[in-house]
PDB file of C-alpha atoms in Angstrom:
ATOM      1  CA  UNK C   1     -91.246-164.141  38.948  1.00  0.00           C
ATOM      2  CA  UNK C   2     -92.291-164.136  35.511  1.00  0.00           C
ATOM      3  CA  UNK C   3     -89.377-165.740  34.597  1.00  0.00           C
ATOM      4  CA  UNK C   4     -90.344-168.730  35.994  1.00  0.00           C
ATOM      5  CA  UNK C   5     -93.642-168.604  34.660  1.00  0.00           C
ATOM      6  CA  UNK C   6     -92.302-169.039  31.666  1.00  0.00           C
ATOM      7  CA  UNK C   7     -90.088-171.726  32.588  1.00  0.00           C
ATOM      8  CA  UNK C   8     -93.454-173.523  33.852  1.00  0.00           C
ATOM      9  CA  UNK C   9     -95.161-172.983  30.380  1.00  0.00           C
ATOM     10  CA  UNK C  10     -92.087-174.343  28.616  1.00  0.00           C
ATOM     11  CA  UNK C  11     -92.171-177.712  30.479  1.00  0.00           C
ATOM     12  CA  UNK C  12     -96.084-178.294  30.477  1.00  0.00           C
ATOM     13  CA  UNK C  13     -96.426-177.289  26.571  1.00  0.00           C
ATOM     14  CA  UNK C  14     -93.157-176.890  25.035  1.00  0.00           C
ATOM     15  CA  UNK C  15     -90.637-174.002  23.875  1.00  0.00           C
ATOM     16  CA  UNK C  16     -92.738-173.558  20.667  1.00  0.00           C
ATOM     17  CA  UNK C  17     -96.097-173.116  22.350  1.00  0.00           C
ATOM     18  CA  UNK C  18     -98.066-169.734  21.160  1.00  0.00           C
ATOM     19  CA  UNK C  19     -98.283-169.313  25.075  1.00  0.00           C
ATOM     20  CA  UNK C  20     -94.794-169.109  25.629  1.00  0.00           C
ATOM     21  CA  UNK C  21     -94.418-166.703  22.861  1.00  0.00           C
ATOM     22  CA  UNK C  22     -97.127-164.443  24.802  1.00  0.00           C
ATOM     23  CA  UNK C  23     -95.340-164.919  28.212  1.00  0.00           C
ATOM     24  CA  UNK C  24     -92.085-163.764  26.809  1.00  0.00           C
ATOM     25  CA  UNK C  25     -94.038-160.817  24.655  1.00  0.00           C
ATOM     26  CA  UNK C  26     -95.565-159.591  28.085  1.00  0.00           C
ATOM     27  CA  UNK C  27     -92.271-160.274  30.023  1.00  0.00           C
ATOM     28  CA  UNK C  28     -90.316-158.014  27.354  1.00  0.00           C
ATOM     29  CA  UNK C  29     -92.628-155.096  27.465  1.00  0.00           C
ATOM     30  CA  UNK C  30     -92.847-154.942  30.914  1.00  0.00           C
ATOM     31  CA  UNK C  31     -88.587-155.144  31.530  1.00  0.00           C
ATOM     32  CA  UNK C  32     -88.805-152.258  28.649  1.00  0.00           C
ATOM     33  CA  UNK C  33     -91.578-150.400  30.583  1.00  0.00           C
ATOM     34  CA  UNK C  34     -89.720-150.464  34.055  1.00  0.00           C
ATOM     35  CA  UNK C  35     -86.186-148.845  31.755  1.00  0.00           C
ATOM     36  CA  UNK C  36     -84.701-152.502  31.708  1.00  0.00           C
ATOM     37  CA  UNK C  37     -84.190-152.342  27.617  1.00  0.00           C
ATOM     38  CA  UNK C  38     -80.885-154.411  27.503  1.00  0.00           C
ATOM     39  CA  UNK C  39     -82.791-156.774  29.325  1.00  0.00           C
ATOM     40  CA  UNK C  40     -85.544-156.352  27.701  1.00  0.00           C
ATOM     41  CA  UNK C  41     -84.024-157.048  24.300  1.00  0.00           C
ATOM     42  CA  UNK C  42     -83.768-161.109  23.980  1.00  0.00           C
ATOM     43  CA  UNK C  43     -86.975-161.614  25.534  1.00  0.00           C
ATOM     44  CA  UNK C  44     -88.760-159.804  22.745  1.00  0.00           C
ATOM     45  CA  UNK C  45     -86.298-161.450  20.225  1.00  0.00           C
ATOM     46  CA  UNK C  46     -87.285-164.681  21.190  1.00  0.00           C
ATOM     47  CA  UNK C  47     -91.049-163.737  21.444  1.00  0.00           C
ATOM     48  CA  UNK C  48     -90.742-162.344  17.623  1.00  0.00           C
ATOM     49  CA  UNK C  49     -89.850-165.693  16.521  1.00  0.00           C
ATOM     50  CA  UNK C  50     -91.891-167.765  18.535  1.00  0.00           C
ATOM     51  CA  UNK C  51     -95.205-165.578  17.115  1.00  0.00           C
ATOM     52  CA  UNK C  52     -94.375-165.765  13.948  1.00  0.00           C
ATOM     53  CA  UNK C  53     -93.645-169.338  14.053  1.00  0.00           C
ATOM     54  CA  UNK C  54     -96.900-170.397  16.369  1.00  0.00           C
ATOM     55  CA  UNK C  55     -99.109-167.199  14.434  1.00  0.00           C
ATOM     56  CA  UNK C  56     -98.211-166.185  11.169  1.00  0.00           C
ATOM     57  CA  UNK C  57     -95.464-163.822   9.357  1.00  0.00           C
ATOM     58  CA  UNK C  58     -98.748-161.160   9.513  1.00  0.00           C
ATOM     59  CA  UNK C  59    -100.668-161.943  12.151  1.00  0.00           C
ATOM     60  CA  UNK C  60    -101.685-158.694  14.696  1.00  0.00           C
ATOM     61  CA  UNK C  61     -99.994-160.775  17.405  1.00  0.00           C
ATOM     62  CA  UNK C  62     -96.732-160.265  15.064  1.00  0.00           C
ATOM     63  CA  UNK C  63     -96.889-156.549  14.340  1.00  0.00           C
ATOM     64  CA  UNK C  64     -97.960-156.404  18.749  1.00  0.00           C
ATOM     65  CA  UNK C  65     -94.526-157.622  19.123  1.00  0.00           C
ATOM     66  CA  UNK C  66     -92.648-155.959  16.017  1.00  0.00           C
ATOM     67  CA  UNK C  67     -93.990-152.087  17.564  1.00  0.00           C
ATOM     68  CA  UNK C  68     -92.374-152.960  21.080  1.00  0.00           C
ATOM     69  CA  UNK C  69     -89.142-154.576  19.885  1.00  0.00           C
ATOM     70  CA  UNK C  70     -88.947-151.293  17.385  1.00  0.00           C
ATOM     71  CA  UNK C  71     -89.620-149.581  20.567  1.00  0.00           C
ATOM     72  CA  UNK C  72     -86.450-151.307  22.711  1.00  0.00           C
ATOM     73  CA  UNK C  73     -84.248-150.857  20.099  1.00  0.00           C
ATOM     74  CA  UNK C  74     -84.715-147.110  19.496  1.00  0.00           C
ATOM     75  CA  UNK C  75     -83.949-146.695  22.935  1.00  0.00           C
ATOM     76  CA  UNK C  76     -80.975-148.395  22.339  1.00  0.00           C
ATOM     77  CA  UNK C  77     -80.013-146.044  19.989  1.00  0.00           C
ATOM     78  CA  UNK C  78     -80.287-148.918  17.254  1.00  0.00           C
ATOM     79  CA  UNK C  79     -82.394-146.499  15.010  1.00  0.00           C
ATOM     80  CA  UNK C  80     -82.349-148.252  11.157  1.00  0.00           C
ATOM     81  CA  UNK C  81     -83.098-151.653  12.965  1.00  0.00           C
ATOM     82  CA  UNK C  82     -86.271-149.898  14.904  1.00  0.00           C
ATOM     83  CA  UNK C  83     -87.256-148.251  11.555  1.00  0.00           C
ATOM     84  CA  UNK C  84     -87.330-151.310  10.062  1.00  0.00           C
ATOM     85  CA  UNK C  85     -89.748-153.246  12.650  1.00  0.00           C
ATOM     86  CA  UNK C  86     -92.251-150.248  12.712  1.00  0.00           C
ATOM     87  CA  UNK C  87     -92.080-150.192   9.015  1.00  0.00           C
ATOM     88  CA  UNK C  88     -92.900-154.406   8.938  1.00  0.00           C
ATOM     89  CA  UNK C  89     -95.549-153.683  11.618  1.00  0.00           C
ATOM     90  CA  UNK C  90     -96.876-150.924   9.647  1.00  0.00           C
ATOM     91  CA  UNK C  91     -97.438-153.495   6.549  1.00  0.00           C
ATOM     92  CA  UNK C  92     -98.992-155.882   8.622  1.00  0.00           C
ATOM     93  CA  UNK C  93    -101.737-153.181   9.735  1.00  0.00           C
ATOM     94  CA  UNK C  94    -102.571-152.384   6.613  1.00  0.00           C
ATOM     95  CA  UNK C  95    -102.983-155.307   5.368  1.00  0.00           C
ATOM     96  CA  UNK C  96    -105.675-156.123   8.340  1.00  0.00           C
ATOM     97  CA  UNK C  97    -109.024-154.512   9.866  1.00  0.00           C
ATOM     98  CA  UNK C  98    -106.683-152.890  12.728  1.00  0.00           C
ATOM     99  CA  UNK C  99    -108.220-150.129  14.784  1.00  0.00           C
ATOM    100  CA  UNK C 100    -107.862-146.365  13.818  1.00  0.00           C
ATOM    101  CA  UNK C 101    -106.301-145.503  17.132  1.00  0.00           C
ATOM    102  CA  UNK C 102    -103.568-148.968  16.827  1.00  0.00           C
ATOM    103  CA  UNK C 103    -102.752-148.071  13.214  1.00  0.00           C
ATOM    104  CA  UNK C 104    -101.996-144.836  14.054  1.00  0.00           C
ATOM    105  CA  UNK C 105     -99.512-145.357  17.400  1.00  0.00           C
ATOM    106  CA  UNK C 106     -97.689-147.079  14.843  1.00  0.00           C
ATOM    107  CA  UNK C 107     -97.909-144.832  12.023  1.00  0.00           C
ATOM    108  CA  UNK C 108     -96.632-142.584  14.704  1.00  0.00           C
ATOM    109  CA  UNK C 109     -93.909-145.068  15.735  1.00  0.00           C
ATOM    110  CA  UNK C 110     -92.396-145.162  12.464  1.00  0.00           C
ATOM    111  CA  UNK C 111     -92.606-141.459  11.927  1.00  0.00           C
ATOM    112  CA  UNK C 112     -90.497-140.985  15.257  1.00  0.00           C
ATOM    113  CA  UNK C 113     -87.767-143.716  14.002  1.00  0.00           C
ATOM    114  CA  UNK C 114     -87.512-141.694  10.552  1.00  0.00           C
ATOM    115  CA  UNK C 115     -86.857-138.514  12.059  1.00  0.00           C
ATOM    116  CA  UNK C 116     -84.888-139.976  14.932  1.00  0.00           C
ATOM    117  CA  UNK C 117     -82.429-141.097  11.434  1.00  0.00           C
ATOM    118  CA  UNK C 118     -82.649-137.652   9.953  1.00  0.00           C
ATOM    119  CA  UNK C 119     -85.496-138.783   7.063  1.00  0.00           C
ATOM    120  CA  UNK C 120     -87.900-135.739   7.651  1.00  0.00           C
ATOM    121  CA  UNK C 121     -90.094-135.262   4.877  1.00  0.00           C
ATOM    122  CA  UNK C 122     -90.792-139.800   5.235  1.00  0.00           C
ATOM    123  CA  UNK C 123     -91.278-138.644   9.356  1.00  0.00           C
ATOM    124  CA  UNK C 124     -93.858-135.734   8.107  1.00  0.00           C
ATOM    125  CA  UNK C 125     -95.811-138.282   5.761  1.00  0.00           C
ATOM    126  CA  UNK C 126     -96.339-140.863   8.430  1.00  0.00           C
ATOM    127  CA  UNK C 127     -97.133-138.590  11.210  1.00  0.00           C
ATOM    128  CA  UNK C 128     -99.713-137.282   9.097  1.00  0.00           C
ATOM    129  CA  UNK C 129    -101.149-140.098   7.890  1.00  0.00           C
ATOM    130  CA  UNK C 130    -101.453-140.967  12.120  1.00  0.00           C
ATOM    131  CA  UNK C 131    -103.107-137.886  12.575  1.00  0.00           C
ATOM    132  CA  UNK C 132    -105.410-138.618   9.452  1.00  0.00           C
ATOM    133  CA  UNK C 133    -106.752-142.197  11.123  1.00  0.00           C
ATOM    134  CA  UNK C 134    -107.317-140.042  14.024  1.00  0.00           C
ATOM    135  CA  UNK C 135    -109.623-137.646  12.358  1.00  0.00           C
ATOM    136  CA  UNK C 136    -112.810-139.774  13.838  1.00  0.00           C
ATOM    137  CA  UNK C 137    -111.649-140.247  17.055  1.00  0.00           C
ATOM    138  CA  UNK C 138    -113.518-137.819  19.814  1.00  0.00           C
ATOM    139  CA  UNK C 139    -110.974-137.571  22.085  1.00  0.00           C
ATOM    140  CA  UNK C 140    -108.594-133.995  20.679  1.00  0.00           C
ATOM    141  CA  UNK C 141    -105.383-134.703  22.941  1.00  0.00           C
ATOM    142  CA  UNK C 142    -103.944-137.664  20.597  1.00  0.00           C
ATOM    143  CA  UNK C 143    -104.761-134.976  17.447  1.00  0.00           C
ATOM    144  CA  UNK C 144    -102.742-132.149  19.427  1.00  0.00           C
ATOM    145  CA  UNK C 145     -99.646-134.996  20.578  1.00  0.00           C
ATOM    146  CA  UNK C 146     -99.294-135.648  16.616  1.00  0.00           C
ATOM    147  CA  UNK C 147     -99.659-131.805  15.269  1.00  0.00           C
ATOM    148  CA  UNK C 148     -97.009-130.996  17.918  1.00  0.00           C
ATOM    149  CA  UNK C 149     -95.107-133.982  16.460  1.00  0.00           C
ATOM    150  CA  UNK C 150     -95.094-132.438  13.029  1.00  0.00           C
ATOM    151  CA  UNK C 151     -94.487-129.117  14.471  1.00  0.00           C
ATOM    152  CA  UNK C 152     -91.297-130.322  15.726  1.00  0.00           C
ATOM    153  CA  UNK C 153     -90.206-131.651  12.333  1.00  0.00           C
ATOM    154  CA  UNK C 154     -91.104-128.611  10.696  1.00  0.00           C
ATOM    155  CA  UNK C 155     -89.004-126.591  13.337  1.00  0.00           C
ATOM    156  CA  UNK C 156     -86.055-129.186  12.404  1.00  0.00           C
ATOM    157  CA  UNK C 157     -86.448-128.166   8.720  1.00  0.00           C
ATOM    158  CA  UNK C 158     -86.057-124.559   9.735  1.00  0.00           C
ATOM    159  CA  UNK C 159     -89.638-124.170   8.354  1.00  0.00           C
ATOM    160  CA  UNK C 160     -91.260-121.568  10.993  1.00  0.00           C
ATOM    161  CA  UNK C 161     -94.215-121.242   8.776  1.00  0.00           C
ATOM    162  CA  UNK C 162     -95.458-124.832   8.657  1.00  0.00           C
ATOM    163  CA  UNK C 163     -94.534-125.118  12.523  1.00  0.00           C
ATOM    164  CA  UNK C 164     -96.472-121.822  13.652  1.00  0.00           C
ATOM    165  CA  UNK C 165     -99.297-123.342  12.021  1.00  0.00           C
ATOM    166  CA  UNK C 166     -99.554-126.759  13.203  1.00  0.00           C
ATOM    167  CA  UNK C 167     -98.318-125.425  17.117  1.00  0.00           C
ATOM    168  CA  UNK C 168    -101.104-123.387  16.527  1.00  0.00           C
ATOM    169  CA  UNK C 169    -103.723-125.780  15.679  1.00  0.00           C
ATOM    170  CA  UNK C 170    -102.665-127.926  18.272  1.00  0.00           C
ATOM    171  CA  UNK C 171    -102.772-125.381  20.905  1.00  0.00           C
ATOM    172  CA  UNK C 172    -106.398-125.034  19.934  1.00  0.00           C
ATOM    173  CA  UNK C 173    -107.177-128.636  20.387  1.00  0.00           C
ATOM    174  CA  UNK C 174    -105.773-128.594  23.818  1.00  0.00           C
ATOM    175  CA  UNK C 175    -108.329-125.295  24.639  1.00  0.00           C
ATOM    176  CA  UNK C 176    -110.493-126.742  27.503  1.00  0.00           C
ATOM    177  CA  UNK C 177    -108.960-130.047  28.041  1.00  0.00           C
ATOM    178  CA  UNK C 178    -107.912-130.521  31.379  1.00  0.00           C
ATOM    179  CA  UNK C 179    -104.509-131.988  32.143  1.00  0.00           C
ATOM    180  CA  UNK C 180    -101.893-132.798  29.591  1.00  0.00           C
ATOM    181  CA  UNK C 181     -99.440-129.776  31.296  1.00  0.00           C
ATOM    182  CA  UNK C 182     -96.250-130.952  29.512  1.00  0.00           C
ATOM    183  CA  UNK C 183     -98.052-131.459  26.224  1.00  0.00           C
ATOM    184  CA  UNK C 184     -99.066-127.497  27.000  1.00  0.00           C
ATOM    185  CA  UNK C 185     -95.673-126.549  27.768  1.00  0.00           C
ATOM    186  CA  UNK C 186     -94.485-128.195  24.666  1.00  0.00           C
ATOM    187  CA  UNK C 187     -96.617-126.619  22.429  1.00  0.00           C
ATOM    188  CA  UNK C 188     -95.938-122.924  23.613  1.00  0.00           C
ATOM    189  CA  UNK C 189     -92.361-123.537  23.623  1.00  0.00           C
ATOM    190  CA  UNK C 190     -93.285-124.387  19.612  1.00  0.00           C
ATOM    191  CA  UNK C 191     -94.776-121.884  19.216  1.00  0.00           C
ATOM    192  CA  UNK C 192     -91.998-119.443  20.485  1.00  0.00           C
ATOM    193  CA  UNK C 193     -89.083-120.801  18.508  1.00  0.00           C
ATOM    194  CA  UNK C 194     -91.809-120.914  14.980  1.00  0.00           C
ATOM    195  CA  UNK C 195     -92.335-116.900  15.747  1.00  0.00           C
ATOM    196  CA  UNK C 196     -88.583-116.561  16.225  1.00  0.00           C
ATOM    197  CA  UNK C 197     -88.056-118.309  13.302  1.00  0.00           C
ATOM    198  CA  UNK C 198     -90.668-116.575  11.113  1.00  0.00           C
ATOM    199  CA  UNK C 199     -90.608-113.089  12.177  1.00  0.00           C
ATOM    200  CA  UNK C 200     -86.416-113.211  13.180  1.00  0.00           C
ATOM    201  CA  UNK C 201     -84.962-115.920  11.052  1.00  0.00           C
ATOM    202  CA  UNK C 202     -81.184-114.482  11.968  1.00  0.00           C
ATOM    203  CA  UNK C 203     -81.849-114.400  15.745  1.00  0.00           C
ATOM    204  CA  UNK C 204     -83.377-117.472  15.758  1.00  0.00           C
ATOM    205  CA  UNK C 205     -80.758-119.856  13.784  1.00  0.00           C
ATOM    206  CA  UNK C 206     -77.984-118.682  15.951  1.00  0.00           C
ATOM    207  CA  UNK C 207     -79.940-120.152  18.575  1.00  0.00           C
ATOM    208  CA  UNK C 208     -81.324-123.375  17.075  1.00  0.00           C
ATOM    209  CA  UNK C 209     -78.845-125.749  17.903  1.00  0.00           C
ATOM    210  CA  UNK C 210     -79.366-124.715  22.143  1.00  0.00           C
ATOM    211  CA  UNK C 211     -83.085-124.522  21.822  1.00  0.00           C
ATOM    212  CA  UNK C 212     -83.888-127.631  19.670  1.00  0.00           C
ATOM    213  CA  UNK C 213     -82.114-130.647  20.939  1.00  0.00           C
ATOM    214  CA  UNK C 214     -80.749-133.815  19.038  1.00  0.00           C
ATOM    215  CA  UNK C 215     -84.011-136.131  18.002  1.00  0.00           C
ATOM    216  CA  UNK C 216     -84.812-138.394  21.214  1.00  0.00           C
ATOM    217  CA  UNK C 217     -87.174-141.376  20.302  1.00  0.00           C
ATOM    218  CA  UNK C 218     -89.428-140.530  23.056  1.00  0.00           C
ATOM    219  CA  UNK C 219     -90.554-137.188  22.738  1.00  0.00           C
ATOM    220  CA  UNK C 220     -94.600-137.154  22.901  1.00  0.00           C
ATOM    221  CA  UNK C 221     -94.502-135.004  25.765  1.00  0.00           C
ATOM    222  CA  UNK C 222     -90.914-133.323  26.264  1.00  0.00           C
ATOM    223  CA  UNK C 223     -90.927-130.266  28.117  1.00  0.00           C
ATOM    224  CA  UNK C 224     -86.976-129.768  28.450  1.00  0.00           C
ATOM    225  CA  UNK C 225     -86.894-127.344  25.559  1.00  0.00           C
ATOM    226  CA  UNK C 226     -88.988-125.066  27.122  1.00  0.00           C
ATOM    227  CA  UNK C 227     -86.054-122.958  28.986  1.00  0.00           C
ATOM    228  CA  UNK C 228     -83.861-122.822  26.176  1.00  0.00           C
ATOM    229  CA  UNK C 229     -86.549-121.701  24.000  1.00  0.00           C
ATOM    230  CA  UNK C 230     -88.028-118.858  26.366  1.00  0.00           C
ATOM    231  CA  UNK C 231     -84.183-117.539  26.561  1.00  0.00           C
ATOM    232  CA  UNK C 232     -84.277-117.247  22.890  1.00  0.00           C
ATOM    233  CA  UNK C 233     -87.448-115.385  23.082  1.00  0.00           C
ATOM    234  CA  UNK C 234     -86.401-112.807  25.270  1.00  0.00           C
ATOM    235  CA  UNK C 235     -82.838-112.043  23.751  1.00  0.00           C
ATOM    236  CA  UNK C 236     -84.955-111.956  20.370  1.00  0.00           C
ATOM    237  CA  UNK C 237     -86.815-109.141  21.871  1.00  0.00           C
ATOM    238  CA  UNK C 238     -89.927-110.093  19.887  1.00  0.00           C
ATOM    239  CA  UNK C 239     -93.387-108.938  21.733  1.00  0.00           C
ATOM    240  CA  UNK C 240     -94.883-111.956  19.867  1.00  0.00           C
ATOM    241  CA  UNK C 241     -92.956-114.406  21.347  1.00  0.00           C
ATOM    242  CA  UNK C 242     -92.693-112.825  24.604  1.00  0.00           C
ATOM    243  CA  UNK C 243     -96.836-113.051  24.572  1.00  0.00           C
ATOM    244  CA  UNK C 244     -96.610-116.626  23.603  1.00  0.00           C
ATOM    245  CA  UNK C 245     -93.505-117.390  26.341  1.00  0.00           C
ATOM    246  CA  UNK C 246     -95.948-115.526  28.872  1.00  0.00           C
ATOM    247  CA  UNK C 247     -98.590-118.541  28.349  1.00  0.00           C
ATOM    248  CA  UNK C 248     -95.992-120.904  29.018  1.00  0.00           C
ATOM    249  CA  UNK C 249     -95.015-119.947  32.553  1.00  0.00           C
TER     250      UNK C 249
END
């Protein structure tokens, strides 16, 4: 077990060795990846210190194990403590040659922790200053994940304009690419509730609250909405939206 691993590394080279700190980083993600996050929790605490002690207060290593602490702890519904990592972790990319792709997951990290707290307009700026770093990357499907992001926060602002038009773009990134269903289905259902909310502002508020659920950290790829949203379609009786729920099924 890895457990013992570390136990190993501890007695050849000490508590304080930069391995150690590695061992328990790895250890932490992978109890977080497999749902254990309680478990998770004091492993990446301890790892935290132990890199910042052995690596530096800004070392890469240090903002590595600042994103999936921030991570742990917004599924643990500890939201202003998670902000606060990404937003360290965030510094200590800028401050280095990071990669566009890294210093955007964790633009896009932070942006999720502010609107998970209810501060939109910081969780707009961030995702799109992710989607910006993206702009030279060839690959479209990250571009669509953080459009649909900000289309989400613009449907939480009851701004249907704003979200029609980056569902929109993001549904024409996706054009072609195979895969990525739930990313599809998510960006349809988007585009429903933005029509709804454009073209039938009345119909669609008294049906917000069902269609659009509470902020969940994790929602790159969330399909759940999708029923709710086609219900408020139909009742809506809008022939836009019932053209856009069609491409959905």
């Amino acid at each position: 077990p890895l457990s013992a691993a570390i136990g190993m590394l501890e007695s050849a080279h000490g508590r304080d060795d930069v391995r150690v700190a590695d061992a328990l980083a790895s250890f932490g993600g992978l109890l977080y990846r497999v749902g254990e996050h309680e478990e998770a929790l004091p492993q990446l605490e301890r790892a935290l210190e132990l890199t910042e002690y052995t690596m530096g207060l800004d070392h890469p290593k240090t903002a590595d194990v600042l994103e999936t602490l921030g991570d742990v702890l917004l599924s643990l519904q500890r939201s202003e403590a998670a902000l606060q990592h990404f937003i360290r972790a965030l510094a200590i990319r800028d401050a280095g040659p990071a990669e566009a792709t890294v210093a955007s997951r964790c633009a896009a990290r932070a942006a999720s922790a502010f609107r998970v707290v209810g501060r939109l307009e910081e969780a707009e700026a961030h995702y799109r200053r992710a989607l910006e770093l993206l702009a030279s990357e060839s690959d479209p499907v990250p571009e669509a994940r953080m459009l649909a992001e900000l289309a989400e926060v613009a449907l939480r602002r009851r701004d249907g304009a704003k979200a029609l038009s980056e569902a929109q773009r993001a549904r024409t990134l996706l054009q072609g690419q195979t895969g990525h269903d739930a990313l599809r289905v998510r960006v349809e259902a988007q585009l429903v509730l933005a029509i709804l909310l454009t073209r039938s502002p009345s119909a669609a508020r008294a049906r917000f609250d069902v269609a659009l659920p509470p902020a969940e950290p994790a929602a790159e790829e969330r399909p759940s909405i999708l029923v709710p949203l086609l219900v408020a379609g139909a009742e809506a009786a809008l022939a836009d939206a019932d053209a856009v729920a069609a491409l959905a099924l």
